Coordinates of C-alpha atoms and ligand atoms in Angstrom, one line a residue:
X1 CA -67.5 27.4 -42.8
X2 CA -67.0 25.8 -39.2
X3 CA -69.4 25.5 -36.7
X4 CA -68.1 25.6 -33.5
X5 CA -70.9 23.9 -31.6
X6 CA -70.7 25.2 -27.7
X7 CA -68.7 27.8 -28.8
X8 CA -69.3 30.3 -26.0
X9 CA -68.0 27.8 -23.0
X10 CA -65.0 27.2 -21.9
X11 CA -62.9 25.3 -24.3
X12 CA -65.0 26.2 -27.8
X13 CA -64.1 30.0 -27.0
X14 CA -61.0 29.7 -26.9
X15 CA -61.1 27.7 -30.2
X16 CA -63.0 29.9 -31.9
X17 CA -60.8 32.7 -31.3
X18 CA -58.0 30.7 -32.5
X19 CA -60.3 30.5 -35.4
X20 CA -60.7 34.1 -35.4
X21 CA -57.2 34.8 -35.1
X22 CA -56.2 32.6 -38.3
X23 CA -59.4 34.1 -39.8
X24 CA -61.1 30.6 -40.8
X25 CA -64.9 31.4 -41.6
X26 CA -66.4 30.3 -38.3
X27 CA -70.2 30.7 -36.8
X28 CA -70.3 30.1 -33.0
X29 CA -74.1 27.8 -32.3
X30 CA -74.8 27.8 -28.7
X31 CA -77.8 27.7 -26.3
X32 CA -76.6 30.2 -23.5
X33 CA -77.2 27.2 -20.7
X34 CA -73.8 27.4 -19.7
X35 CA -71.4 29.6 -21.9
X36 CA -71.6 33.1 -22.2
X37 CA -72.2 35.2 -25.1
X38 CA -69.2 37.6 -24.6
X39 CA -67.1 34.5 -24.4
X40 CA -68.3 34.3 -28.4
X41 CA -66.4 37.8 -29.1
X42 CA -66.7 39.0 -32.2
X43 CA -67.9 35.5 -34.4
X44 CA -71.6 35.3 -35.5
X45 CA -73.6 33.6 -32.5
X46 CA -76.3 31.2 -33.2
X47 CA -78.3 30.8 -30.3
X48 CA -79.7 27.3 -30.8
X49 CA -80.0 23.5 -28.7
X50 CA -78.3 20.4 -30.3
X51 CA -81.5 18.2 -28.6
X52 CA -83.9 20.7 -31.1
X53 CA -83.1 19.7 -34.3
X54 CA -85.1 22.4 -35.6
X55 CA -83.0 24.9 -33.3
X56 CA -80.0 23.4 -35.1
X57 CA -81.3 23.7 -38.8
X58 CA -80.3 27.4 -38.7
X59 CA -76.5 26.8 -38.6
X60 CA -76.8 24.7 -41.7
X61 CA -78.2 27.4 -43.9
X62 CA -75.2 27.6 -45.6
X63 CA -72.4 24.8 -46.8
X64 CA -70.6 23.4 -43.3
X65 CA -66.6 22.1 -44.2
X66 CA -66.8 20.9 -40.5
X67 CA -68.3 20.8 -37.2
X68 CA -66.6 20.9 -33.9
X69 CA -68.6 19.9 -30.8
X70 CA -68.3 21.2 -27.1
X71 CA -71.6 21.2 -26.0
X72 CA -71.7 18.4 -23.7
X73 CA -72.4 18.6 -19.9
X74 CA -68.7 18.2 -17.8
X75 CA -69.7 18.0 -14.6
X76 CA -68.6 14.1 -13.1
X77 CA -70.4 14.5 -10.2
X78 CA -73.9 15.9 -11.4
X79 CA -73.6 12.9 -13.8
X80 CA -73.2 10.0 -11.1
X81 CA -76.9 12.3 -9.7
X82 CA -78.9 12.6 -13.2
X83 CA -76.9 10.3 -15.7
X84 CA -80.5 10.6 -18.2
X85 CA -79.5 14.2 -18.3
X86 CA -76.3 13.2 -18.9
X87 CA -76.9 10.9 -22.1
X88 CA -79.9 13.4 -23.4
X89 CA -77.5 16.2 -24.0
X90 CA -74.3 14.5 -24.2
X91 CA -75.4 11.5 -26.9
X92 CA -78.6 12.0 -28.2
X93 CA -78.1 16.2 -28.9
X94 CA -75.1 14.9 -30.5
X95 CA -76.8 12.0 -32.3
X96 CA -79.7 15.1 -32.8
X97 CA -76.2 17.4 -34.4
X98 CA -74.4 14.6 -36.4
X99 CA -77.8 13.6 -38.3
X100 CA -78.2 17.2 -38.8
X101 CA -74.6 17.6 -40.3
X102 CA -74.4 14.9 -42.2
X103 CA -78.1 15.0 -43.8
X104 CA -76.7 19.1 -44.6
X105 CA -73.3 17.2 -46.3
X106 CA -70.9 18.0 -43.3
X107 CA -68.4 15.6 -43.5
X108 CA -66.1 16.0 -40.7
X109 CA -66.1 16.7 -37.3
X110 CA -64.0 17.2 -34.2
X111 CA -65.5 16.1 -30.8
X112 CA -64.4 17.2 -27.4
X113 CA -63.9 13.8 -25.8
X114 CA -62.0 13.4 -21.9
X115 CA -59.6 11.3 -20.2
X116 CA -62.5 10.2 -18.4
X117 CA -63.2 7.4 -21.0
X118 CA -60.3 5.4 -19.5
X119 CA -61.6 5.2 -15.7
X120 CA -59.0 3.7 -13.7
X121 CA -56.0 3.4 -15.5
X122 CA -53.6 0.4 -15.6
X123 CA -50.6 2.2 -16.2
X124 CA -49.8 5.5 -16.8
X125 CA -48.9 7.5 -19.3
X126 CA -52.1 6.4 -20.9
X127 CA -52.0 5.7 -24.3
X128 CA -54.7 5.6 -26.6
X129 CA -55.3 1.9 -26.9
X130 CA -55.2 1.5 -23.4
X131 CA -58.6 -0.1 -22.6
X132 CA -62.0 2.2 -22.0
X133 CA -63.3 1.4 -18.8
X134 CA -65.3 4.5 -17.6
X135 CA -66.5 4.7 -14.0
X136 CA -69.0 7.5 -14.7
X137 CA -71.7 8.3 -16.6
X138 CA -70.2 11.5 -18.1
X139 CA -67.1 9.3 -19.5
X140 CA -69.7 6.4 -20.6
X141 CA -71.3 9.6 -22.9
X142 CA -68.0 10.4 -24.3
X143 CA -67.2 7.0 -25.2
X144 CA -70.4 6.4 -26.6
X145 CA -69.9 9.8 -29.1
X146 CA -66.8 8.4 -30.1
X147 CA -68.1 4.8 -30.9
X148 CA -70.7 5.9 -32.9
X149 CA -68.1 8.1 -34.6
X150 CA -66.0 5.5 -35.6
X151 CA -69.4 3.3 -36.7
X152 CA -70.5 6.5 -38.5
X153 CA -66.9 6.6 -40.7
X154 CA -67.9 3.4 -42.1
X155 CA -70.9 3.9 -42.8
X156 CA -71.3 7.5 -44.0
X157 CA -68.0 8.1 -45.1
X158 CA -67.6 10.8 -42.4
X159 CA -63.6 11.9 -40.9
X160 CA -63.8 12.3 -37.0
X161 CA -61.5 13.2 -34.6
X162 CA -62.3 12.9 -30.2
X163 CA -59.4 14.9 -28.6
X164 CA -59.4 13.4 -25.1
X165 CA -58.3 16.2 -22.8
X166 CA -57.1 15.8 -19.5
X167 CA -57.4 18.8 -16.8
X168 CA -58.1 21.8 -19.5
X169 CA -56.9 25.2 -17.5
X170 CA -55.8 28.5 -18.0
X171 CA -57.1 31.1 -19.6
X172 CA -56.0 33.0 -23.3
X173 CA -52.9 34.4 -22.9
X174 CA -54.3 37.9 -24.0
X175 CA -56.5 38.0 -21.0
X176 CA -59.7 38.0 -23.4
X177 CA -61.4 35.0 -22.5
X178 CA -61.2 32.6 -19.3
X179 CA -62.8 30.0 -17.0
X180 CA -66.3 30.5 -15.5
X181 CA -68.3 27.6 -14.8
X182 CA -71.6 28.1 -12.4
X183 CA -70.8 26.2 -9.9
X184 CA -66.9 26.0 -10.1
X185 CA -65.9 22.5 -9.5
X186 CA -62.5 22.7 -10.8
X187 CA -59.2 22.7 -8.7
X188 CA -56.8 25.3 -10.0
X189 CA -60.2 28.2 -10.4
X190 CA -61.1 26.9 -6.6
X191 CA -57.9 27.7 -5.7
X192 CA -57.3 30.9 -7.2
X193 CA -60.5 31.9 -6.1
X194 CA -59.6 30.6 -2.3
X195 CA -56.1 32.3 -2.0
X196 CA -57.9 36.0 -2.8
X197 CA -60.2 35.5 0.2
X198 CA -62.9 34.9 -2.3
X199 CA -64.1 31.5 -1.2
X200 CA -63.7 29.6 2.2
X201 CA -60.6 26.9 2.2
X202 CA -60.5 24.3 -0.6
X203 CA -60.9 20.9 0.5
X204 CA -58.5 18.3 -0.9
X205 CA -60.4 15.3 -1.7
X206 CA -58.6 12.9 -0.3
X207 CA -54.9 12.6 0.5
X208 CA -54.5 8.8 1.3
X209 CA -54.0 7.5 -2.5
X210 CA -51.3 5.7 -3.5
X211 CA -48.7 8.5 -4.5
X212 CA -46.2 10.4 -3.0
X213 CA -48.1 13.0 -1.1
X214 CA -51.4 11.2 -0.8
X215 CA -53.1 13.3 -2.9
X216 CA -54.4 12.7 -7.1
X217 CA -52.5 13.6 -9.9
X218 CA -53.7 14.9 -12.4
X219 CA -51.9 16.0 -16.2
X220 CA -53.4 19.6 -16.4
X221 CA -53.1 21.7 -20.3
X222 CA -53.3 24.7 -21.4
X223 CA -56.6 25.9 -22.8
X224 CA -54.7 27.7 -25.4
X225 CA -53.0 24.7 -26.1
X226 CA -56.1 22.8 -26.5
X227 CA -57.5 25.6 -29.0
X228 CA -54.3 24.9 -31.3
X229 CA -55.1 21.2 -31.5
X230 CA -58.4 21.8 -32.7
X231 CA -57.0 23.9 -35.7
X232 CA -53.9 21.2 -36.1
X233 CA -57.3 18.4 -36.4
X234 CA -58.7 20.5 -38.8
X235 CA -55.9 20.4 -40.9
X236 CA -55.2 16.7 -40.4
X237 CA -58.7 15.8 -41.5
X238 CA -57.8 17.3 -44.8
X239 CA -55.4 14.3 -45.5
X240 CA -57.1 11.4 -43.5
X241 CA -60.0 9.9 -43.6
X242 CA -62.0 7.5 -40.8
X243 CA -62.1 8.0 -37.0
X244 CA -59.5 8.8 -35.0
X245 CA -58.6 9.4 -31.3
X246 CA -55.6 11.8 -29.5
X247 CA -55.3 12.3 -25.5
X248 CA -54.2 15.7 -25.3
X249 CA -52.4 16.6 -22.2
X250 CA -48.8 17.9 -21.0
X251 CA -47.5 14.6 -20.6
X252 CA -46.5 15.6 -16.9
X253 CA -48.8 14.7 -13.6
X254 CA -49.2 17.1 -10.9
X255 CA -50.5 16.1 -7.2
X256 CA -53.5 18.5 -5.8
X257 CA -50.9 19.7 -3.2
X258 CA -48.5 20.2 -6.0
X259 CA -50.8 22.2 -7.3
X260 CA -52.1 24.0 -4.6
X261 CA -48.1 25.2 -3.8
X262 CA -48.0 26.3 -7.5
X263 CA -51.1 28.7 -7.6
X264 CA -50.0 30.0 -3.6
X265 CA -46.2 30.9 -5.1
X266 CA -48.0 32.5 -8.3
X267 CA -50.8 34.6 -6.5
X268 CA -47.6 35.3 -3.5
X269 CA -50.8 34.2 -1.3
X270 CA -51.2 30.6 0.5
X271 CA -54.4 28.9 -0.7
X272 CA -56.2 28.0 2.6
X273 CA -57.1 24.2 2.1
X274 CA -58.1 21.2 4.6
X275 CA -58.2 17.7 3.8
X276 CA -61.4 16.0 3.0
X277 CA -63.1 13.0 2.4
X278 CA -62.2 11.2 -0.9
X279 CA -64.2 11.8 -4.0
X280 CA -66.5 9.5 -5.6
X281 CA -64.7 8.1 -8.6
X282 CA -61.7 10.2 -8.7
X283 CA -59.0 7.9 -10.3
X284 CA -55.3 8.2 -8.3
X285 CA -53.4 9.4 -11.2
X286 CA -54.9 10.4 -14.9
X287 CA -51.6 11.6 -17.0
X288 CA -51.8 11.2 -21.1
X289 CA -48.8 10.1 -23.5
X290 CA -49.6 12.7 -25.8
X291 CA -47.1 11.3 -28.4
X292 CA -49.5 10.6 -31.0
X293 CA -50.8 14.1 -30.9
X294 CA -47.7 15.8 -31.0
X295 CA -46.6 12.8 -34.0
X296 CA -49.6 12.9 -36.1
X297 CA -51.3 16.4 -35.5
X298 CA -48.0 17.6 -35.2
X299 CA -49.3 19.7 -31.6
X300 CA -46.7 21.8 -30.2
X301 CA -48.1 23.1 -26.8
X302 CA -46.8 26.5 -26.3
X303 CA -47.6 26.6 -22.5
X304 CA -46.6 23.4 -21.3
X305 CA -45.3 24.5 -17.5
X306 CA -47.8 24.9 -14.5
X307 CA -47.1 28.2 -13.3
X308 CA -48.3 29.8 -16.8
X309 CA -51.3 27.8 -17.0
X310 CA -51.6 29.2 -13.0
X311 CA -50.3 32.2 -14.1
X312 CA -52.8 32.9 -16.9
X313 CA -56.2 31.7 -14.9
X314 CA -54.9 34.0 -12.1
X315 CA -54.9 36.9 -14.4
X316 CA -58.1 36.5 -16.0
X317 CA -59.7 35.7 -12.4
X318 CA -58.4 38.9 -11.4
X319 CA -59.3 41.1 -13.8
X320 CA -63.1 39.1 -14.1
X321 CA -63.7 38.5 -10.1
X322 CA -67.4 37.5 -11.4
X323 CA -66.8 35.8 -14.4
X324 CA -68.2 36.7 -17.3
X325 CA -69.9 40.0 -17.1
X326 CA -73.4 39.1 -19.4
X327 CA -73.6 36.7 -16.7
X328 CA -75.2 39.1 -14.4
X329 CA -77.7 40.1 -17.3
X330 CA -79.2 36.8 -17.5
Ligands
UFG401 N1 -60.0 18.6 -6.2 C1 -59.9 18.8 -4.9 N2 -60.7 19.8 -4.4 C2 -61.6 20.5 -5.1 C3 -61.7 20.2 -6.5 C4 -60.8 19.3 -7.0 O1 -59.1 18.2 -4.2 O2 -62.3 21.3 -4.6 C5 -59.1 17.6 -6.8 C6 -59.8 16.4 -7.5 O3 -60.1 15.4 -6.5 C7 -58.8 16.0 -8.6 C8 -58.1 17.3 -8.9 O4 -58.4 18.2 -7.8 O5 -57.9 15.1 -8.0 C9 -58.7 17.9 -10.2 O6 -60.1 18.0 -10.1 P1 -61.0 18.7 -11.1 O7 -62.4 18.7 -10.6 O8 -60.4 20.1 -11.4 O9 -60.8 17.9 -12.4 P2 -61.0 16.3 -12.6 O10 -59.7 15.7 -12.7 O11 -62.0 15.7 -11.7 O12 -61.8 16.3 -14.0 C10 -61.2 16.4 -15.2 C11 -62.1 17.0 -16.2 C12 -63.3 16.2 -16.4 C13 -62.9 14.8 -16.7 C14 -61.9 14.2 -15.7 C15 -61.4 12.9 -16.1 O13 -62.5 18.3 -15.7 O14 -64.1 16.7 -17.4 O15 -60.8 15.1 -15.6 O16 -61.5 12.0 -15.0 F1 -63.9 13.9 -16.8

């Protein structure tokens, strides 16, 4: 069995119903802070805390191939604000899960790690060696996860993979599952959201960087896409053992304006936006080389082009104008 750890968010939905789809015995373990237990659909739910180890016990009752973990707190900005919260949840529940798993025999795992564990980059594409200079305390947690990773392959004989993702977006393709954060803090939703008259203008943070319109780039990948990966490093921890680290993104950068004229010719609306102050710690430009994933995980994303990724959140926004709908039962 997998245990899809933060299954009912964003990302670990849309991986389990990849799971559900190839039919892999899966159980979903989440604490409700921030997913949503429709997102879960039809897999087993375990409603339990990586920081309670006793919480966490019950998805070990039974023999776990692998863990997957998507639990950890994604807002940048809350982290520059409350960093402790940041490291309590983000390292030490996964410290709290890995001890777990690996006292219960689990012997590998795939970890949701970020782009954000580069900082500024030097150049770009950025490829995995490039160094790991984080400017926030959210990408200093995901570094830190995948350290102790690496150190944990040595000494416990463990196989790891940390998937850095760049800007996941979309939604599934089916119109199932999609994006709901509370608060939103991510462009293309913002956006969406902005053109339908749901939200004032967006602001552009920023449009004096260094690049041809003055505002960031950013390498933005399908959700869908994402959820494939996370099958692919299954598979490829069958073969290999000891750590090991992939960026996935689309391997193309797109500028917040660029953006912004994708989701108004999608939606046929314009997105109502003013420029802004700059935002703390937002690197310039943040596009992967996702070579090694497509070489060694052999990842072939299916949705590669802006306007579906626009295309897809669009549709799920529409049809879910509040989000999720247990939402408004909490
Ligand atoms: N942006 C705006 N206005 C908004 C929201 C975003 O201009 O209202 C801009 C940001 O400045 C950035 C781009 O749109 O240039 C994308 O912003 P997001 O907040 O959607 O995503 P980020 O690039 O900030 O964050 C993503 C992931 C994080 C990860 C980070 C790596 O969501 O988990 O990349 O730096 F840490």
């Amino acid at each position: 069995m997998v245990l899809v750890v933060g299954g009912a968010g964003f990302v670990g939905s849309h991986v389990a119903n990849a799971l559900r789809a190839k039919k892999v015995p899966h159980a979903v373990v989440d604490n409700l802070e921030n997913g949503h237990a429709s997102a879960a659909g039809d897999s087993r739910l375990i409603r339990a805390d990586i920081r309670d180890p006793d919480s966490l016990r019950q998805g070990f009752s039974e023999p776990v191939e692998a863990v997957m973990i998507f639990s950890g707190y994604i807002s940048v900005g809350e982290s520059y604000r409350d960093p402790l919260k940041y490291y309590d949840n983000n390292v030490r529940g996964v410290i709290e899960l890995l001890r777990c798993a690996i006292r219960a025999g689990t012997h590998k795992f795939v970890f949701s790690s970020s782009a954000a564990v580069y900082g500024e980059p030097d150049a770009i594409p950025i490829e995995e060696d490039h160094p790991k200079r984080p400017t926030n305390p959210y990408g200093e947690t995901k570094l830190a996860v995948e350290n102790a990773l690496r150190w944990c392959a040595k000494a416990h004989g463990i196989r790891a993979v940390s998937l850095r993702y760049f800007n996941a977006a979309g939604a599934d393709p089916d119109g199932l599952l999609g994006e709901d954060h509370d608060p939103e803090e991510h462009l293309i939703p913002l956006a969406i959201d902005a053109a339908f008259g749901r939200r004032d203008r967006l602001v552009v943070f920023g449009d004096d960087y260094d690049t041809p319109d003055g505002s960031c780039i950013r390498d933005y990948v399908h959700v869908a896409d994402l959820a494939d990966a996370h099958i692919d490093a299954l598979r490829f921890l069958e073969e290999n053992s000891g750590a090991h680290e992939f960026n996935l993104g689309s391997g193309q950068g797109f500028s917040v304006k660029q953006v912004l004229n994708v989701v108004s010719d999608v939606c046929g609306r314009q997105v109502p936006f003013e420029v802004g102050p700059r935002r703390l710690g937002d690197p310039a430009r943040l596009v992967a080389s996702n070579a090694r994933a497509k070489t060694a995980l052999g990842w072939v994303p299916k949705f590669p082009d802006l306007e579906t990724i626009v295309a897809h959140a669009a549709a799920w926004r529409e049809r879910n104008p509040h989000g999720y709908a247990d939402k408004l039962t909490r």
